[in-house]
XYZ file of C-alpha atoms in Angstrom:
135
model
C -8.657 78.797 -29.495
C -10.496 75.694 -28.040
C -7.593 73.661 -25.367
C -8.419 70.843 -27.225
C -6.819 71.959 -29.918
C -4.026 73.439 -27.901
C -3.013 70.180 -26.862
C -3.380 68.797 -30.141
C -1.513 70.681 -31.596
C 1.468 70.390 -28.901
C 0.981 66.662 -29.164
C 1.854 66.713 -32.917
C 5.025 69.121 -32.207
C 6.415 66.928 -29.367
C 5.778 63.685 -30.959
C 6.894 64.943 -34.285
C 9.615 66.161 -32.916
C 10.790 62.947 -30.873
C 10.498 60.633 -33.617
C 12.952 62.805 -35.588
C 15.121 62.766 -32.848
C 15.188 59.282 -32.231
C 15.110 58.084 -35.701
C 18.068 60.177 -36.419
C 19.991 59.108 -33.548
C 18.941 55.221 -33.857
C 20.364 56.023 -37.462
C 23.430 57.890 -36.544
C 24.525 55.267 -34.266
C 22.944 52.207 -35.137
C 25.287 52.373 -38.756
C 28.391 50.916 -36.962
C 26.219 47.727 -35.655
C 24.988 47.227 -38.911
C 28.009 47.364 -40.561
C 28.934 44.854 -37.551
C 26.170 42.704 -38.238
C 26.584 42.813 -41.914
C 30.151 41.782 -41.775
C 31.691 45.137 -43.252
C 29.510 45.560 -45.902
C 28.880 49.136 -46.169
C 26.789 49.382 -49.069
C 24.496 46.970 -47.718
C 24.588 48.858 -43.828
C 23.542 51.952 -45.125
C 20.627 50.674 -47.327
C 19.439 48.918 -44.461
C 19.779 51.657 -41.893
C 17.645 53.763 -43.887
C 15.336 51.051 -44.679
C 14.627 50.650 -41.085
C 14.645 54.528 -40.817
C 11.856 54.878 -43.474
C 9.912 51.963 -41.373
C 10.513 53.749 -37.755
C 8.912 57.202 -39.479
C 5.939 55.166 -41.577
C 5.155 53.100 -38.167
C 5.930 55.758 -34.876
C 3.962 58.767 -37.434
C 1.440 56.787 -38.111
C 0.708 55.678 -34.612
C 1.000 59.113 -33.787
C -1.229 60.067 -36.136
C -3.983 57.770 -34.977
C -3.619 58.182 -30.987
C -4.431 62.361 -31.950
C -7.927 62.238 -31.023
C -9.591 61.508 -28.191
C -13.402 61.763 -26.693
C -12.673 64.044 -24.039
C -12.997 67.636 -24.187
C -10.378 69.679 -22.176
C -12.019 72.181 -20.162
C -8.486 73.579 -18.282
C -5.030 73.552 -18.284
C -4.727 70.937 -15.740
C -6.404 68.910 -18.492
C -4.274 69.494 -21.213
C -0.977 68.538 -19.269
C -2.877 65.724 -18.151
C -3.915 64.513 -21.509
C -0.321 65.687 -23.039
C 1.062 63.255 -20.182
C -0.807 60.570 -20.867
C -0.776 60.750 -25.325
C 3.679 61.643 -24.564
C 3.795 59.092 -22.353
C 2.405 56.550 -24.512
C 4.472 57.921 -27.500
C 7.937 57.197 -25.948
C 6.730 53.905 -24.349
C 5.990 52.800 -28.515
C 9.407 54.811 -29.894
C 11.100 52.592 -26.798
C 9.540 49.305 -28.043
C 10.757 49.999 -31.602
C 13.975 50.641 -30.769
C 14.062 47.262 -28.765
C 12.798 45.163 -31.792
C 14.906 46.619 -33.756
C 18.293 45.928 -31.421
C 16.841 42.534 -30.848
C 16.360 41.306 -34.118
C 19.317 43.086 -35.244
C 21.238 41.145 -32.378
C 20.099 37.592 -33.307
C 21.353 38.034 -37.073
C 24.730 39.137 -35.729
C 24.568 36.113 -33.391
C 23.821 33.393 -36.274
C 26.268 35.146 -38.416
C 28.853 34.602 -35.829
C 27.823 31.486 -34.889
C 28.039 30.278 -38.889
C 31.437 31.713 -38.958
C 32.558 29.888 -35.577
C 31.926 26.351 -37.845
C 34.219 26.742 -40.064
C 37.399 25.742 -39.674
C 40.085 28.111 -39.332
C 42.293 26.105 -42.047
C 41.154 23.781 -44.297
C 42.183 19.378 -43.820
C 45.490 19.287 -45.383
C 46.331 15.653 -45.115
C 44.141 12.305 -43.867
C 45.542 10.144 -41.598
C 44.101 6.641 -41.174
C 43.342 5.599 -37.543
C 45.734 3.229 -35.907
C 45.055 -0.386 -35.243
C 45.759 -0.044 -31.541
C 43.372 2.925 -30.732
């Protein structure tokens, strides 16, 4: 078998196999902040979190997907944990800058949430009082 395709082929396992593993624990974990950011609402958290699972899979796949091929041809196996290094490295630097969108957006909608819910009141006027002459 060609080394090209060796190393395509271990590409597609590794990369496969991290977006898996960080879409399920981005999923696993990320349910409590949700449910955080959603004020409770449980329903709503987990039709979200697998919303943005779905998205993580269609986006991190598909770039995987595309960055497969390259011109070079690997001629030895120095090459093929070169290129490996290079395709991986690229891989988690993407799954990374998901995750960070994702916690960042995430993070300002908790913040205006709580920020909305810091206006109100805590208890409602009860009585008015008309200012005084003298102040």
């Amino acid at each position: 078998m060609d080394r090209t395709v060796i190393a395509y082929v271990i590409y597609l396992v590794v990369s496969v196999a991290l977006t898996v593993w960080v879409a399920r624990t981005l999923s696993r974990n990320g349910r409590i902040f949700l449910a955080d950011v959603l004020r409770g609402n449980e329903k709503l958290a987990d039709a979200v979190n697998h919303l943005l699972v779905v998205g993580f899979y269609l986006v991190n796949l598909g770039f995987v997907a595309l960055y497969l091929s390259g011109d070079e041809t690997i001629e030895d196996t120095r090459g093929i944990f070169e290129a490996l290094s290079t395709k991986l490295g690229v891989v988690l630097l993407v799954l990374g800058a998901m995750h960070l969108g994702n916690v960042y957006v995430l993070n300002k909608i908790r913040r205006r949430g709580l920020m909305e819910h810091e206006q109100l009141p805590p208890v409602g006027p009860q009585e008015w009082i008309a200012p005084t002459a003298g102040a």
